[in-house]
Short mmCIF file of C-alpha atoms in Angstrom, two decimals:
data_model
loop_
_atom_site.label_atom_id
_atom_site.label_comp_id
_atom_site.label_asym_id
_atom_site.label_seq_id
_atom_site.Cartn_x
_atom_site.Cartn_y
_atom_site.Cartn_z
CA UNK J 1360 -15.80 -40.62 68.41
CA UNK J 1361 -17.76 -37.12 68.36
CA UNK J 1362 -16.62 -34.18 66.44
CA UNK J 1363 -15.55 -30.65 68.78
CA UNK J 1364 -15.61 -27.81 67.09
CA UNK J 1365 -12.89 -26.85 69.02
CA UNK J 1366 -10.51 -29.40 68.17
CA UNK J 1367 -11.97 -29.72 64.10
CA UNK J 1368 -9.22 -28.09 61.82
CA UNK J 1369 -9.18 -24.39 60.71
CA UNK J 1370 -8.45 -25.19 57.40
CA UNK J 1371 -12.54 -26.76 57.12
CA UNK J 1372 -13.79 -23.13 58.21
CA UNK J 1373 -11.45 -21.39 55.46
CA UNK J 1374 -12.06 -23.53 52.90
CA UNK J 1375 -15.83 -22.56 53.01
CA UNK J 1376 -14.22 -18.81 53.40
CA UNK J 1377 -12.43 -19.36 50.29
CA UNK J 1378 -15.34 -20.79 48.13
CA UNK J 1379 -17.35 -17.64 48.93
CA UNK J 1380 -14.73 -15.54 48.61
CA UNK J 1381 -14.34 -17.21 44.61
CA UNK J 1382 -18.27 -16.36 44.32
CA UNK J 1383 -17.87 -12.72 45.46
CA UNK J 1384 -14.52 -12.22 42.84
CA UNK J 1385 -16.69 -13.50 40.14
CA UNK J 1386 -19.77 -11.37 40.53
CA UNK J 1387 -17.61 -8.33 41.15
CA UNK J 1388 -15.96 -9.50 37.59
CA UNK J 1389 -19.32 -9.76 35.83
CA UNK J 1390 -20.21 -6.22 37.49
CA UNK J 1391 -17.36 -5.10 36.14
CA UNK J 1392 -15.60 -3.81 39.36
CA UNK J 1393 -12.29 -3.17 40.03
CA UNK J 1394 -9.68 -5.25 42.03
CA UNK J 1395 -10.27 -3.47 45.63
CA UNK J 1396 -14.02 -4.00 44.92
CA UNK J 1397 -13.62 -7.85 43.73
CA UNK J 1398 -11.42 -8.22 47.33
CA UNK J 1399 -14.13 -6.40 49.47
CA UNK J 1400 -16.74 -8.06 48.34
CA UNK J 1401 -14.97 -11.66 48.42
CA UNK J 1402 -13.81 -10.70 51.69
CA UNK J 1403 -17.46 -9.77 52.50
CA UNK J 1404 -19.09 -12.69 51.47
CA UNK J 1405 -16.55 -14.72 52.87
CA UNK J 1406 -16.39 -13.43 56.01
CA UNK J 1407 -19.81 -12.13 56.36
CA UNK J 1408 -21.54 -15.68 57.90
CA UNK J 1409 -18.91 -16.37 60.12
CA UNK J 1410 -19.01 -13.24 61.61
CA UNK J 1411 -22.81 -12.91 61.84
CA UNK J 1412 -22.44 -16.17 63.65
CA UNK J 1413 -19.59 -15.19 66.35
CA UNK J 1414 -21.40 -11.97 67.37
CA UNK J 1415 -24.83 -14.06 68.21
CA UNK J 1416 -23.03 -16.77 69.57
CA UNK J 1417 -20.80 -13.45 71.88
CA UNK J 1418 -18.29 -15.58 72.05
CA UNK J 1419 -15.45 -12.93 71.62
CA UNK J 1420 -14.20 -11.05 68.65
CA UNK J 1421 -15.13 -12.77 65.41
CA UNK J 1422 -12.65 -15.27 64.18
CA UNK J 1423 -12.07 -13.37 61.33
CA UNK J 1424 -10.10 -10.49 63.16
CA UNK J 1425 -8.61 -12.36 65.35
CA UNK J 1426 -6.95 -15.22 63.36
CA UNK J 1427 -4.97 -13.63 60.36
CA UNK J 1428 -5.55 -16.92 58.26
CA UNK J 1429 -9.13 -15.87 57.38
CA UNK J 1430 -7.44 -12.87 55.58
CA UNK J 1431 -5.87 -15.34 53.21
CA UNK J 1432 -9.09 -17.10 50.91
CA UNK J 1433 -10.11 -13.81 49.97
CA UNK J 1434 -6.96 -12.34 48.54
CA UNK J 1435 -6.55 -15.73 46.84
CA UNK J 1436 -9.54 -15.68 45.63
CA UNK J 1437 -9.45 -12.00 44.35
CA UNK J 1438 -5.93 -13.31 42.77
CA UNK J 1439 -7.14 -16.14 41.20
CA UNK J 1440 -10.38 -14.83 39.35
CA UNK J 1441 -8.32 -11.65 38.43
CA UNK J 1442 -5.56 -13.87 36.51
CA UNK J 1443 -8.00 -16.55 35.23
CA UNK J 1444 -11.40 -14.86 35.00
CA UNK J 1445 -10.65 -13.26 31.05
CA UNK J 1446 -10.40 -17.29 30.39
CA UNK J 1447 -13.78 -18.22 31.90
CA UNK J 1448 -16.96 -18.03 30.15
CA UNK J 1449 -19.50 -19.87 31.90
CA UNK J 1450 -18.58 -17.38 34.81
CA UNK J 1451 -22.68 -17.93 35.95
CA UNK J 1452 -21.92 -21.19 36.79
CA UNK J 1453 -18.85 -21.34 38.55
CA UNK J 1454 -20.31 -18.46 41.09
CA UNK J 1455 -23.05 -21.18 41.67
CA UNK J 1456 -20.91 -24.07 42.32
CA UNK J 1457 -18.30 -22.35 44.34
CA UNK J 1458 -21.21 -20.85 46.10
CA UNK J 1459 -22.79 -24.38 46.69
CA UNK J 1460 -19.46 -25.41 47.89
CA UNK J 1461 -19.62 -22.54 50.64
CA UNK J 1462 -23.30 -23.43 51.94
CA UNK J 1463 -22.41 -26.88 52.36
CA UNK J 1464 -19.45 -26.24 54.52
CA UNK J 1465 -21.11 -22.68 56.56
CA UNK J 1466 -24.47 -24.75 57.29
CA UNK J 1467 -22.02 -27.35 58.92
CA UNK J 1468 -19.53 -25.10 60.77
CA UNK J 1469 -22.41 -22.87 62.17
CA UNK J 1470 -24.36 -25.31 63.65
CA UNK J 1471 -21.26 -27.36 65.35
CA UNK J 1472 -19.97 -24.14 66.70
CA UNK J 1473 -24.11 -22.96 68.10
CA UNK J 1474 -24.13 -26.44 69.92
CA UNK J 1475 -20.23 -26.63 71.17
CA UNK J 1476 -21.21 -23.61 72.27
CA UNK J 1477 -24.44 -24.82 74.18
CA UNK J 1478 -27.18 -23.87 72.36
CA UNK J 1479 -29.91 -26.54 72.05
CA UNK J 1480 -30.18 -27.96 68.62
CA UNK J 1481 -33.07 -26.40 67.38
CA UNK J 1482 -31.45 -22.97 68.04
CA UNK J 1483 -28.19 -24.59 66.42
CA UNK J 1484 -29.65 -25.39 62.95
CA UNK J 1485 -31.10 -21.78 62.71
CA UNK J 1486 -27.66 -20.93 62.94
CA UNK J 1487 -25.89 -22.69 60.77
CA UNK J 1488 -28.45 -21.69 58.01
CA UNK J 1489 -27.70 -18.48 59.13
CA UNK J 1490 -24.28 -18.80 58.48
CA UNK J 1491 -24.82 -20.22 55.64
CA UNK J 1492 -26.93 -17.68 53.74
CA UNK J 1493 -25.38 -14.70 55.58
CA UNK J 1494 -22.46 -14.04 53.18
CA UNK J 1495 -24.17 -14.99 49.99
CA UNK J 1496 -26.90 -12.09 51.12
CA UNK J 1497 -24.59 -9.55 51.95
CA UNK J 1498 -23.14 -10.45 48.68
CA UNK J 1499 -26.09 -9.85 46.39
CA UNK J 1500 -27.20 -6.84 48.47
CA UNK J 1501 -23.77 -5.14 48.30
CA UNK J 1502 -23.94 -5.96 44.52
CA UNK J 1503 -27.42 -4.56 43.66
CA UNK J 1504 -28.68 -7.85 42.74
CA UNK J 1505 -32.12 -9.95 43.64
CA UNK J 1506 -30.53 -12.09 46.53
CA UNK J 1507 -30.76 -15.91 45.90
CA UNK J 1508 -32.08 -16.48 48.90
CA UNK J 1509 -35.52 -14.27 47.82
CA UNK J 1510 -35.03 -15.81 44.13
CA UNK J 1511 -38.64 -17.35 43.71
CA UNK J 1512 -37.36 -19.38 41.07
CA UNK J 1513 -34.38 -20.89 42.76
CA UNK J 1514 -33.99 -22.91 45.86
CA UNK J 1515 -31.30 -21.60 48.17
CA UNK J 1516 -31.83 -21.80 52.04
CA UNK J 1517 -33.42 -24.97 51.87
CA UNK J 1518 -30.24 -26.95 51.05
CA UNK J 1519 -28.53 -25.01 54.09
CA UNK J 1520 -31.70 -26.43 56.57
CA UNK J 1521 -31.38 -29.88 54.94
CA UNK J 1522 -27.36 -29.86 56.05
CA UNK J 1523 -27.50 -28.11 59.08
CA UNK J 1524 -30.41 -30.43 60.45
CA UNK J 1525 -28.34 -33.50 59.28
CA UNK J 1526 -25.54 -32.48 61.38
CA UNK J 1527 -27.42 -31.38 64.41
CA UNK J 1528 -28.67 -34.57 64.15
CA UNK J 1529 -25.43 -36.44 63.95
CA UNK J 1530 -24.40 -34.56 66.81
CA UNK J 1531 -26.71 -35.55 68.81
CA UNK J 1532 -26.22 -39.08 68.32
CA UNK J 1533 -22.57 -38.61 68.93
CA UNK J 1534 -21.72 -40.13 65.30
CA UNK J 1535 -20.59 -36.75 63.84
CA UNK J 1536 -17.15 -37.11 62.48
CA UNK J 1537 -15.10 -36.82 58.97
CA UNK J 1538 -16.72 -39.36 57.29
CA UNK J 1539 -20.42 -38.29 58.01
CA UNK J 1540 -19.68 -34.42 57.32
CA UNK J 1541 -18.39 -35.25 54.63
CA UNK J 1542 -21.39 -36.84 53.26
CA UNK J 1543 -23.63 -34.25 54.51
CA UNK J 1544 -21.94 -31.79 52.90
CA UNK J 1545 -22.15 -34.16 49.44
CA UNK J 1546 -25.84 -33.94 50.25
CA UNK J 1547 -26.15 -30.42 50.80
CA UNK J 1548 -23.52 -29.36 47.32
CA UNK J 1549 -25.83 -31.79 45.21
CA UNK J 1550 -29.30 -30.45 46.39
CA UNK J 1551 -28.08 -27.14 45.73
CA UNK J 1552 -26.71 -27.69 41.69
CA UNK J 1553 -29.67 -29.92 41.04
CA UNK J 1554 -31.89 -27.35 42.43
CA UNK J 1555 -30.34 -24.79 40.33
CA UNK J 1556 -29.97 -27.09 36.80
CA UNK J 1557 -33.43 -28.34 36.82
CA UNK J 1558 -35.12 -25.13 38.61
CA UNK J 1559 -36.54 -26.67 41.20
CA UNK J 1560 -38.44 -24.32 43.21
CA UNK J 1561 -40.44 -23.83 46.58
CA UNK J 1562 -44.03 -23.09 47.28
CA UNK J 1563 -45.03 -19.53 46.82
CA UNK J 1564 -45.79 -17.19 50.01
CA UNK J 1565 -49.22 -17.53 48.31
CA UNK J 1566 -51.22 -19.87 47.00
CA UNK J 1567 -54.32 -20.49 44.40
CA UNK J 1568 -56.77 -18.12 43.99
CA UNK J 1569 -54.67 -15.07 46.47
CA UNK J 1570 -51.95 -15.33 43.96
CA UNK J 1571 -54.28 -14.52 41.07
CA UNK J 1572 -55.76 -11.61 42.71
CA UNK J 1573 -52.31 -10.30 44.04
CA UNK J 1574 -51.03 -10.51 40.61
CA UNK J 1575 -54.49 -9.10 38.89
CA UNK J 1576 -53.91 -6.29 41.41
CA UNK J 1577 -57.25 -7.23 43.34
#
């Protein structure tokens, strides 16, 4: 049995909405910002992918202002880190895991929507990654921080390609369906924390000798 976007449950799309929305709450907490600012920005990281992903797709209004439901993760979320956040001290890394928890489900829903939708799987993947880092960047941006997705010690986007080509993939061979997302989004949760525990990191735009002399000023 394939998987249709169409007929997939909401509550998969606000769950990822709703593990953003945590990551926004808690660096508006460590910022120190008050309550509206902790909702905006949960409700912009939250939000942000999926709507960055409706408007290239022009497939109507983004979801978000059109189903009410999507309003809900981020005023829990606010809720929840405002009554439990005091509590929390290794605030750090619960913003990574619920923000793990968000790629892994946005580099999914992305690219099943991009190929319901018609667009070839190549296309589709670029998408979901899209999706997937959208909201986290709008995040740091918003927040003045060093995005994760330009952190040169950090591995961020590559996670979201690993998923998102996994399910185009799956797609394709028509064997998409709970059990299989489910273990694609496993994958993509546990590249992302071990990336971030044991620092794994990417090449460099530059390599050998041209990073010496870029960093000598040459």
């Amino acid at each position: 049995m394939t998987f249709a976007f169409d007929n997939s449950p909401v509550w998969l799309d606000l769950l990822g909405v709703f593990f953003f929305a945590v990551s926004g709450s808690l660096l508006a907490a460590r910022k120190h910002i008050d309550i509206v600012g902790s909702l905006l920005l949960a409700s912009l990281v939250g939000l942000g992918g999926g709507v960055i992903r409706d408007i290239i797709l022009n497939s109507g209004p983004p979801a978000a202002f059109t189903n009410p439901a999507y309003l809900v993760p981020p005023v829990l979320a606010t809720a929840l880190v405002y009554f439990l956040f005091p509590s929390v001290q290794r605030y750090t890394s619960l913003l990574t895991l619920f923000d793990a928890g968000g790629l892994a489900l946005f580099c999914m829903t992305g690219t099943l929507k991009a190929l319901a939708a018609g667009m070839n799987p190549v296309a589709s993947v670029l998408l979901g990654v899209t999706t997937a880092v959208g909201g986290g960047l709008l995040r740091d941006i918003t927040a003045n921080e060093v995005p994760e997705l330009f952190n040169p010690k950090d591995i961020y986007a590559l996670p979201a390609f690993v998923g998102a080509a996994m399910t185009a993939g799956l797609w394709v061979l028509g064997v998409f369906n709970v059990l299989t997302g489910s273990a694609v989004a496993a994958v993509v949760f546990t590249f992302r924390i071990l990336a971030w525990r044991r620092s794994w990191q990417a090449p460099l735009a530059v390599h050998g000798w041209h990073r010496r002399a870029s960093d000598s000023g040459v």
